[in-house]
PDB file of C-alpha atoms and ligand atoms in Angstrom:
ATOM      1  CA  MET C   1     242.648  43.698 101.794  1.00 95.00           C
ATOM      2  CA  ASN C   2     245.902  44.222  99.930  1.00 97.00           C
ATOM      3  CA  SER C   3     245.628  46.784  97.170  1.00 96.00           C
ATOM      4  CA  THR C   4     248.064  47.116  94.256  1.00 98.00           C
ATOM      5  CA  LEU C   5     247.915  49.857  91.640  1.00 97.00           C
ATOM      6  CA  VAL C   6     249.362  49.038  88.202  1.00 98.00           C
ATOM      7  CA  ILE C   7     250.099  52.283  86.452  1.00 97.00           C
ATOM      8  CA  ASN C   8     252.239  54.178  83.966  1.00 95.00           C
ATOM      9  CA  ALA C   9     251.576  57.427  82.133  1.00 93.00           C
ATOM     10  CA  LYS C  10     252.444  55.588  78.905  1.00 92.00           C
ATOM     11  CA  GLY C  11     249.867  53.550  77.013  1.00 94.00           C
ATOM     12  CA  GLY C  12     250.381  50.000  75.801  1.00 94.00           C
ATOM     13  CA  VAL C  13     253.206  49.125  78.197  1.00 95.00           C
ATOM     14  CA  GLY C  14     251.539  46.078  79.747  1.00 97.00           C
ATOM     15  CA  LYS C  15     249.446  47.432  82.625  1.00 98.00           C
ATOM     16  CA  THR C  16     246.463  45.230  81.803  1.00 98.00           C
ATOM     17  CA  THR C  17     248.730  42.233  81.153  1.00 98.00           C
ATOM     18  CA  LEU C  18     250.264  42.557  84.634  1.00 98.00           C
ATOM     19  CA  VAL C  19     246.847  43.076  86.209  1.00 98.00           C
ATOM     20  CA  THR C  20     245.188  40.063  84.590  1.00 98.00           C
ATOM     21  CA  ASN C  21     248.106  37.710  85.258  1.00 98.00           C
ATOM     22  CA  LEU C  22     248.373  38.781  88.887  1.00 98.00           C
ATOM     23  CA  ALA C  23     244.639  38.304  89.325  1.00 98.00           C
ATOM     24  CA  SER C  24     244.781  34.901  87.683  1.00 97.00           C
ATOM     25  CA  TYR C  25     247.629  33.830  89.977  1.00 98.00           C
ATOM     26  CA  PHE C  26     245.792  34.786  93.171  1.00 98.00           C
ATOM     27  CA  ALA C  27     242.430  33.450  92.014  1.00 98.00           C
ATOM     28  CA  SER C  28     244.005  30.125  91.036  1.00 97.00           C
ATOM     29  CA  ARG C  29     245.379  29.867  94.601  1.00 97.00           C
ATOM     30  CA  GLY C  30     241.915  30.358  96.060  1.00 97.00           C
ATOM     31  CA  VAL C  31     242.523  33.967  97.133  1.00 98.00           C
ATOM     32  CA  PRO C  32     239.395  36.150  96.754  1.00 98.00           C
ATOM     33  CA  THR C  33     240.541  38.565  94.046  1.00 98.00           C
ATOM     34  CA  THR C  34     239.025  41.677  92.506  1.00 97.00           C
ATOM     35  CA  ILE C  35     240.229  43.724  89.554  1.00 97.00           C
ATOM     36  CA  GLY C  36     239.328  47.389  89.812  1.00 95.00           C
ATOM     37  CA  ASP C  37     239.347  48.749  86.263  1.00 95.00           C
ATOM     38  CA  VAL C  38     239.793  52.518  86.266  1.00 94.00           C
ATOM     39  CA  ASP C  39     240.402  52.652  82.515  1.00 94.00           C
ATOM     40  CA  PRO C  40     237.297  53.621  80.502  1.00 92.00           C
ATOM     41  CA  GLN C  41     238.613  51.216  77.807  1.00 93.00           C
ATOM     42  CA  GLY C  42     237.604  48.464  80.219  1.00 95.00           C
ATOM     43  CA  SER C  43     240.219  45.975  78.959  1.00 97.00           C
ATOM     44  CA  SER C  44     240.464  44.101  82.259  1.00 98.00           C
ATOM     45  CA  LEU C  45     236.704  43.854  82.637  1.00 97.00           C
ATOM     46  CA  ASN C  46     236.521  42.611  79.056  1.00 97.00           C
ATOM     47  CA  TRP C  47     239.142  39.963  79.902  1.00 98.00           C
ATOM     48  CA  ILE C  48     237.043  38.823  82.870  1.00 98.00           C
ATOM     49  CA  GLN C  49     234.071  38.444  80.530  1.00 97.00           C
ATOM     50  CA  GLN C  50     236.152  36.228  78.229  1.00 97.00           C
ATOM     51  CA  ARG C  51     236.984  33.830  81.061  1.00 98.00           C
ATOM     52  CA  PRO C  52     235.697  30.281  80.673  1.00 97.00           C
ATOM     53  CA  THR C  53     232.662  29.577  82.848  1.00 97.00           C
ATOM     54  CA  ASP C  54     234.622  27.003  84.886  1.00 97.00           C
ATOM     55  CA  ALA C  55     237.608  29.332  85.485  1.00 97.00           C
ATOM     56  CA  PHE C  56     238.516  30.542  88.983  1.00 97.00           C
ATOM     57  CA  LYS C  57     236.277  33.426  90.038  1.00 97.00           C
ATOM     58  CA  ILE C  58     237.713  36.927  89.645  1.00 98.00           C
ATOM     59  CA  TYR C  59     235.494  39.871  90.529  1.00 97.00           C
ATOM     60  CA  GLY C  60     235.493  42.920  88.296  1.00 97.00           C
ATOM     61  CA  ALA C  61     234.720  46.422  89.548  1.00 95.00           C
ATOM     62  CA  ASP C  62     234.199  49.240  87.051  1.00 93.00           C
ATOM     63  CA  LEU C  63     236.052  52.066  88.783  1.00 91.00           C
ATOM     64  CA  SER C  64     236.294  54.244  85.669  1.00 89.00           C
ATOM     65  CA  PRO C  65     234.813  57.734  85.873  1.00 80.00           C
ATOM     66  CA  ARG C  66     231.894  56.288  83.878  1.00 72.00           C
ATOM     67  CA  GLY C  67     231.281  53.406  86.278  1.00 63.00           C
ATOM     68  CA  ALA C  68     232.142  55.038  89.616  1.00 57.00           C
ATOM     69  CA  PRO C  69     231.434  58.748  89.785  1.00 57.00           C
ATOM     70  CA  GLY C  70     232.031  58.771  93.549  1.00 55.00           C
ATOM     71  CA  ALA C  71     234.283  57.023  96.048  1.00 50.00           C
ATOM     72  CA  ALA C  72     231.330  55.632  98.031  1.00 45.00           C
ATOM     73  CA  ILE C  73     230.093  53.763  94.981  1.00 48.00           C
ATOM     74  CA  THR C  74     233.616  52.534  94.351  1.00 57.00           C
ATOM     75  CA  ARG C  75     233.858  50.988  97.795  1.00 58.00           C
ATOM     76  CA  ARG C  76     230.473  49.339  97.414  1.00 62.00           C
ATOM     77  CA  GLN C  77     231.574  47.765  94.134  1.00 82.00           C
ATOM     78  CA  ILE C  78     234.445  45.870  95.724  1.00 92.00           C
ATOM     79  CA  PRO C  79     233.233  42.644  97.368  1.00 94.00           C
ATOM     80  CA  ARG C  80     233.870  42.569 101.100  1.00 94.00           C
ATOM     81  CA  GLU C  81     235.661  39.240 100.947  1.00 96.00           C
ATOM     82  CA  THR C  82     238.329  40.615  98.571  1.00 97.00           C
ATOM     83  CA  LYS C  83     241.850  39.844  99.794  1.00 97.00           C
ATOM     84  CA  GLN C  84     243.746  41.053  96.715  1.00 98.00           C
ATOM     85  CA  LEU C  85     242.570  44.157  94.861  1.00 97.00           C
ATOM     86  CA  ILE C  86     244.498  44.815  91.651  1.00 98.00           C
ATOM     87  CA  ILE C  87     243.811  48.186  90.056  1.00 97.00           C
ATOM     88  CA  ASP C  88     244.243  48.704  86.302  1.00 97.00           C
ATOM     89  CA  ALA C  89     244.892  52.403  85.690  1.00 96.00           C
ATOM     90  CA  PRO C  90     244.424  54.275  82.415  1.00 95.00           C
ATOM     91  CA  ALA C  91     247.361  55.774  80.536  1.00 95.00           C
ATOM     92  CA  GLY C  92     247.943  59.463  81.286  1.00 91.00           C
ATOM     93  CA  PRO C  93     246.010  59.752  84.563  1.00 90.00           C
ATOM     94  CA  SER C  94     245.320  63.295  85.739  1.00 88.00           C
ATOM     95  CA  ARG C  95     246.958  64.547  88.947  1.00 86.00           C
ATOM     96  CA  LEU C  96     243.528  64.402  90.601  1.00 86.00           C
ATOM     97  CA  MET C  97     242.954  60.806  89.563  1.00 88.00           C
ATOM     98  CA  LEU C  98     246.467  59.902  90.677  1.00 89.00           C
ATOM     99  CA  GLN C  99     245.790  61.301  94.145  1.00 88.00           C
ATOM    100  CA  ASP C 100     242.499  59.434  94.341  1.00 88.00           C
ATOM    101  CA  LEU C 101     244.153  56.157  93.300  1.00 90.00           C
ATOM    102  CA  LEU C 102     247.078  56.572  95.669  1.00 91.00           C
ATOM    103  CA  ALA C 103     244.678  57.079  98.547  1.00 89.00           C
ATOM    104  CA  ARG C 104     243.465  53.502  98.149  1.00 86.00           C
ATOM    105  CA  THR C 105     246.650  51.580  97.500  1.00 93.00           C
ATOM    106  CA  GLN C 106     249.614  50.171  99.424  1.00 93.00           C
ATOM    107  CA  SER C 107     251.799  49.280  96.445  1.00 96.00           C
ATOM    108  CA  ILE C 108     252.418  50.678  92.979  1.00 95.00           C
ATOM    109  CA  LEU C 109     253.647  48.512  90.135  1.00 97.00           C
ATOM    110  CA  ILE C 110     255.008  50.275  87.049  1.00 96.00           C
ATOM    111  CA  PRO C 111     255.510  48.277  83.828  1.00 96.00           C
ATOM    112  CA  VAL C 112     257.940  49.776  81.343  1.00 92.00           C
ATOM    113  CA  ALA C 113     258.487  48.751  77.730  1.00 85.00           C
ATOM    114  CA  PRO C 114     261.953  48.287  76.216  1.00 76.00           C
ATOM    115  CA  SER C 115     262.577  51.490  74.345  1.00 79.00           C
ATOM    116  CA  ALA C 116     264.573  54.558  75.252  1.00 81.00           C
ATOM    117  CA  ILE C 117     261.441  56.662  74.723  1.00 85.00           C
ATOM    118  CA  ASP C 118     259.467  54.553  77.189  1.00 86.00           C
ATOM    119  CA  VAL C 119     262.266  54.510  79.732  1.00 84.00           C
ATOM    120  CA  HIS C 120     262.572  58.290  79.692  1.00 86.00           C
ATOM    121  CA  ALA C 121     258.805  58.787  79.867  1.00 89.00           C
ATOM    122  CA  THR C 122     258.639  56.367  82.794  1.00 90.00           C
ATOM    123  CA  ALA C 123     261.465  58.132  84.613  1.00 88.00           C
ATOM    124  CA  ASN C 124     259.485  61.353  84.300  1.00 89.00           C
ATOM    125  CA  PHE C 125     256.326  59.633  85.480  1.00 91.00           C
ATOM    126  CA  ILE C 126     258.120  58.238  88.538  1.00 90.00           C
ATOM    127  CA  LYS C 127     259.385  61.718  89.383  1.00 87.00           C
ATOM    128  CA  GLU C 128     255.815  63.046  89.111  1.00 87.00           C
ATOM    129  CA  LEU C 129     254.561  60.172  91.249  1.00 89.00           C
ATOM    130  CA  LEU C 130     257.058  60.883  93.980  1.00 86.00           C
ATOM    131  CA  LEU C 131     255.999  64.531  93.980  1.00 84.00           C
ATOM    132  CA  VAL C 132     252.507  63.464  95.033  1.00 80.00           C
ATOM    133  CA  GLY C 133     253.262  63.583  98.742  1.00 72.00           C
ATOM    134  CA  GLN C 134     251.276  60.485  99.640  1.00 78.00           C
ATOM    135  CA  VAL C 135     253.848  58.087  98.215  1.00 83.00           C
ATOM    136  CA  ARG C 136     256.478  59.189 100.713  1.00 79.00           C
ATOM    137  CA  PHE C 137     254.096  60.232 103.484  1.00 80.00           C
ATOM    138  CA  ARG C 138     252.162  56.946 103.511  1.00 83.00           C
ATOM    139  CA  ASN C 139     255.230  54.911 102.640  1.00 86.00           C
ATOM    140  CA  ILE C 140     253.618  53.416  99.544  1.00 92.00           C
ATOM    141  CA  ARG C 141     255.845  50.750  97.992  1.00 93.00           C
ATOM    142  CA  VAL C 142     256.903  51.328  94.383  1.00 93.00           C
ATOM    143  CA  ALA C 143     258.399  48.793  91.973  1.00 93.00           C
ATOM    144  CA  VAL C 144     259.216  48.706  88.276  1.00 93.00           C
ATOM    145  CA  VAL C 145     258.841  45.719  85.927  1.00 94.00           C
ATOM    146  CA  ALA C 146     260.445  45.609  82.483  1.00 91.00           C
ATOM    147  CA  ASN C 147     257.855  44.204  80.084  1.00 93.00           C
ATOM    148  CA  ARG C 148     258.093  42.768  76.553  1.00 92.00           C
ATOM    149  CA  VAL C 149     261.820  42.173  76.836  1.00 89.00           C
ATOM    150  CA  ARG C 150     263.106  40.464  73.697  1.00 83.00           C
ATOM    151  CA  ASN C 151     266.737  40.144  74.786  1.00 72.00           C
ATOM    152  CA  ALA C 152     269.142  41.747  77.240  1.00 61.00           C
ATOM    153  CA  ARG C 153     268.534  45.191  75.849  1.00 60.00           C
ATOM    154  CA  PRO C 154     271.004  47.794  77.091  1.00 56.00           C
ATOM    155  CA  VAL C 155     268.219  50.333  77.448  1.00 52.00           C
ATOM    156  CA  TYR C 156     267.365  48.861  80.835  1.00 67.00           C
ATOM    157  CA  ALA C 157     270.684  49.579  82.522  1.00 75.00           C
ATOM    158  CA  PRO C 158     269.879  53.296  82.776  1.00 76.00           C
ATOM    159  CA  LEU C 159     266.437  52.518  84.140  1.00 76.00           C
ATOM    160  CA  GLU C 160     267.788  50.090  86.717  1.00 76.00           C
ATOM    161  CA  LYS C 161     270.291  52.679  87.871  1.00 77.00           C
ATOM    162  CA  PHE C 162     267.619  55.359  87.997  1.00 78.00           C
ATOM    163  CA  VAL C 163     265.188  53.326  90.094  1.00 79.00           C
ATOM    164  CA  ALA C 164     268.015  52.151  92.359  1.00 79.00           C
ATOM    165  CA  SER C 165     269.005  55.776  92.985  1.00 81.00           C
ATOM    166  CA  LEU C 166     265.433  56.398  94.183  1.00 79.00           C
ATOM    167  CA  LYS C 167     265.378  53.191  96.259  1.00 77.00           C
ATOM    168  CA  ILE C 168     262.629  51.735  94.062  1.00 86.00           C
ATOM    169  CA  SER C 169     262.677  47.986  93.424  1.00 86.00           C
ATOM    170  CA  PHE C 170     263.359  46.666  89.938  1.00 87.00           C
ATOM    171  CA  LEU C 171     261.535  43.350  90.124  1.00 91.00           C
ATOM    172  CA  THR C 172     261.989  41.347  86.970  1.00 89.00           C
ATOM    173  CA  LYS C 173     262.027  41.262  83.189  1.00 89.00           C
ATOM    174  CA  VAL C 174     258.881  39.868  81.591  1.00 93.00           C
ATOM    175  CA  SER C 175     259.608  38.472  78.153  1.00 93.00           C
ATOM    176  CA  ASP C 176     257.822  39.350  74.945  1.00 94.00           C
ATOM    177  CA  SER C 177     255.965  36.073  74.591  1.00 96.00           C
ATOM    178  CA  ASP C 178     252.936  34.858  72.667  1.00 97.00           C
ATOM    179  CA  ALA C 179     251.973  32.960  75.812  1.00 97.00           C
ATOM    180  CA  TYR C 180     250.712  36.213  77.383  1.00 98.00           C
ATOM    181  CA  VAL C 181     248.736  37.083  74.240  1.00 97.00           C
ATOM    182  CA  ASP C 182     247.303  33.567  73.838  1.00 97.00           C
ATOM    183  CA  ALA C 183     246.281  33.349  77.488  1.00 97.00           C
ATOM    184  CA  ALA C 184     244.676  36.812  77.384  1.00 98.00           C
ATOM    185  CA  GLU C 185     242.626  35.900  74.327  1.00 96.00           C
ATOM    186  CA  ARG C 186     241.095  33.046  76.314  1.00 96.00           C
ATOM    187  CA  GLY C 187     240.443  35.166  79.391  1.00 98.00           C
ATOM    188  CA  LEU C 188     243.236  33.377  81.257  1.00 98.00           C
ATOM    189  CA  GLY C 189     246.612  34.152  82.791  1.00 98.00           C
ATOM    190  CA  VAL C 190     249.829  32.198  82.364  1.00 98.00           C
ATOM    191  CA  PHE C 191     249.335  30.559  85.788  1.00 97.00           C
ATOM    192  CA  GLU C 192     246.177  28.916  84.481  1.00 97.00           C
ATOM    193  CA  MET C 193     247.980  27.463  81.457  1.00 96.00           C
ATOM    194  CA  PRO C 194     249.874  24.138  81.465  1.00 94.00           C
ATOM    195  CA  ALA C 195     253.404  24.440  82.891  1.00 92.00           C
ATOM    196  CA  ASP C 196     254.867  22.748  79.803  1.00 93.00           C
ATOM    197  CA  GLU C 197     253.501  25.632  77.697  1.00 93.00           C
ATOM    198  CA  CYS C 198     254.025  28.557  80.049  1.00 96.00           C
ATOM    199  CA  GLY C 199     256.636  27.409  82.607  1.00 96.00           C
ATOM    200  CA  ALA C 200     259.141  30.111  81.659  1.00 96.00           C
ATOM    201  CA  GLU C 201     256.486  32.827  81.849  1.00 97.00           C
ATOM    202  CA  GLN C 202     255.265  31.519  85.212  1.00 97.00           C
ATOM    203  CA  ARG C 203     258.817  31.604  86.603  1.00 96.00           C
ATOM    204  CA  GLU C 204     259.627  35.101  85.359  1.00 95.00           C
ATOM    205  CA  PHE C 205     256.339  36.429  86.723  1.00 96.00           C
ATOM    206  CA  LEU C 206     256.758  35.003  90.239  1.00 96.00           C
ATOM    207  CA  PRO C 207     258.919  37.861  91.606  1.00 96.00           C
ATOM    208  CA  ILE C 208     255.997  40.201  90.843  1.00 97.00           C
ATOM    209  CA  VAL C 209     253.576  37.977  92.745  1.00 98.00           C
ATOM    210  CA  GLN C 210     255.959  37.742  95.691  1.00 97.00           C
ATOM    211  CA  TRP C 211     256.464  41.503  95.809  1.00 96.00           C
ATOM    212  CA  VAL C 212     252.706  42.126  95.711  1.00 97.00           C
ATOM    213  CA  GLN C 213     252.429  39.751  98.670  1.00 96.00           C
ATOM    214  CA  GLY C 214     254.844  41.919 100.626  1.00 92.00           C
ATOM    215  CA  GLU C 215     258.202  40.278  99.979  1.00 86.00           C
ATOM    216  CA  GLU C 216     261.122  42.408  98.882  1.00 79.00           C
ATOM    217  CA  PRO C 217     263.166  41.213  95.885  1.00 72.00           C
ATOM    218  CA  VAL C 218     266.094  38.975  96.802  1.00 65.00           C
ATOM    219  CA  ALA C 219     268.546  40.485  94.342  1.00 56.00           C
ATOM    220  CA  ALA C 220     268.512  43.042  91.569  1.00 49.00           C
ATOM    221  CA  PRO C 221     268.480  41.518  88.066  1.00 47.00           C
ATOM    222  CA  ALA C 222     271.964  41.074  86.646  1.00 47.00           C
ATOM    223  CA  GLU C 223     273.125  43.834  84.368  1.00 45.00           C
ATOM    224  CA  PRO C 224     274.219  42.659  80.914  1.00 44.00           C
ATOM    225  CA  SER C 225     278.001  42.890  80.608  1.00 39.00           C
ATOM    226  CA  ASN C 226     277.915  44.735  77.260  1.00 39.00           C
ATOM    227  CA  VAL C 227     276.130  47.715  78.730  1.00 37.00           C
ATOM    228  CA  VAL C 228     277.714  51.077  79.332  1.00 36.00           C
ATOM    229  CA  PRO C 229     275.624  52.422  82.211  1.00 37.00           C
ATOM    230  CA  LEU C 230     274.255  55.948  81.965  1.00 34.00           C
ATOM    231  CA  ARG C 231     274.250  58.065  85.074  1.00 38.00           C
ATOM    232  CA  ALA C 232     270.900  58.258  86.843  1.00 37.00           C
ATOM    233  CA  GLU C 233     270.944  62.065  86.668  1.00 42.00           C
ATOM    234  CA  SER C 234     270.875  61.940  82.877  1.00 42.00           C
ATOM    235  CA  LEU C 235     267.506  60.191  83.090  1.00 42.00           C
ATOM    236  CA  ALA C 236     266.211  62.363  85.850  1.00 43.00           C
ATOM    237  CA  GLY C 237     266.755  65.305  83.491  1.00 41.00           C
TER     238      GLY C 237
HETATM  239  N1  ATP I 301     254.960  40.361  77.833  1.00 81.56           N
HETATM  240  C1  ATP I 301     254.210  40.466  76.730  1.00 81.56           C
HETATM  241  N2  ATP I 301     254.424  39.643  75.667  1.00 81.56           N
HETATM  242  C2  ATP I 301     253.691  39.751  74.540  1.00 81.56           C
HETATM  243  N3  ATP I 301     252.701  40.652  74.370  1.00 81.56           N
HETATM  244  C3  ATP I 301     252.449  41.510  75.383  1.00 81.56           C
HETATM  245  C4  ATP I 301     253.177  41.459  76.612  1.00 81.56           C
HETATM  246  N4  ATP I 301     252.695  42.429  77.429  1.00 81.56           N
HETATM  247  C5  ATP I 301     251.727  43.044  76.733  1.00 81.56           C
HETATM  248  N5  ATP I 301     251.566  42.510  75.520  1.00 81.56           N
HETATM  249  C6  ATP I 301     250.626  42.931  74.479  1.00 81.56           C
HETATM  250  O1  ATP I 301     250.825  44.325  74.239  1.00 81.56           O
HETATM  251  C7  ATP I 301     249.592  44.986  74.090  1.00 81.56           C
HETATM  252  C8  ATP I 301     249.480  46.078  75.151  1.00 81.56           C
HETATM  253  O2  ATP I 301     249.474  45.439  76.424  1.00 81.56           O
HETATM  254  P1  ATP I 301     248.475  45.897  77.569  1.00 81.56           P
HETATM  255  O3  ATP I 301     247.082  46.025  77.021  1.00 81.56           O
HETATM  256  O4  ATP I 301     248.673  44.996  78.713  1.00 81.56           O
HETATM  257  O5  ATP I 301     249.047  47.355  77.864  1.00 81.56           O
HETATM  258  P2  ATP I 301     248.354  48.570  78.664  1.00 81.56           P
HETATM  259  O6  ATP I 301     249.467  49.327  79.289  1.00 81.56           O
HETATM  260  O7  ATP I 301     247.298  48.055  79.551  1.00 81.56           O
HETATM  261  O8  ATP I 301     247.694  49.395  77.458  1.00 81.56           O
HETATM  262  P3  ATP I 301     246.653  50.631  77.623  1.00 81.56           P
HETATM  263  O9  ATP I 301     247.485  51.837  77.984  1.00 81.56           O
HETATM  264  O10 ATP I 301     246.034  50.736  76.247  1.00 81.56           O
HETATM  265  O11 ATP I 301     245.681  50.270  78.691  1.00 81.56           O
HETATM  266  C9  ATP I 301     248.517  43.925  74.173  1.00 81.56           C
HETATM  267  O12 ATP I 301     248.176  43.508  72.896  1.00 81.56           O
HETATM  268  C10 ATP I 301     249.192  42.794  74.953  1.00 81.56           C
HETATM  269  O13 ATP I 301     248.669  41.530  74.626  1.00 81.56           O
HETATM  270 MG1   MG I 302     245.260  48.577  79.732  1.00 81.56          MG
END
């Protein structure tokens, strides 16, 4: 079983959107897929409930403190046949929860929203993450995805430099698109929508799918030419 944790200390940055679209991709390819929802809000589990009855099967496991007070229960909740486990983390996880989540994952995906505030908060979160020894010790893969990108916003150049300085992959820019909102409302992901409606979203999302499957990104996203790069140290504080 491949296990991917989608996490950021910030709320509302697109964790659930990445989780549901990844799950919908794998499920639509016939891969037994489970979403582990650690967030007591239960947004991913709610999305699964919205899915049409004839949609590809995606299992939902309530891994929130409410649903899974112990690790043994957690393991029992995840169907044995699961090949892809995608974990939706809550905003602001405690250090204890972070350690628990890292113990059961091979890859960490961090969505970041396009604002200087979010970029700085994420840089701090990544530093905190790397301080939890397991990431280095167990060689857990870490990648960042820019989410809700409206244009080539300069704010990402500092983030790209920062993650590059830490040898973390910057995978792709996911656009701010109604397609993600419309699909989510129907309990679907963009890969389950017609290509003539969601082709651009499907293409921009593919590098995330490929990375989750173990591939490393081919090339870093191009840096807009009008950007004056900040030095990574200025983000690292
Ligand atoms: N790429 C996108 N384009 C348009 N809307 C988006 C995109 N990504 C996320 N959203 C919207 O932004 C809101 C927050 O996204 P989401 O719920 O995925 O974030 P989250 O990090 O899981 O939030 P929380 O911390 O509350 O769990 C939602 O309404 C979602 O539909
Ligand atoms: Mg969420």
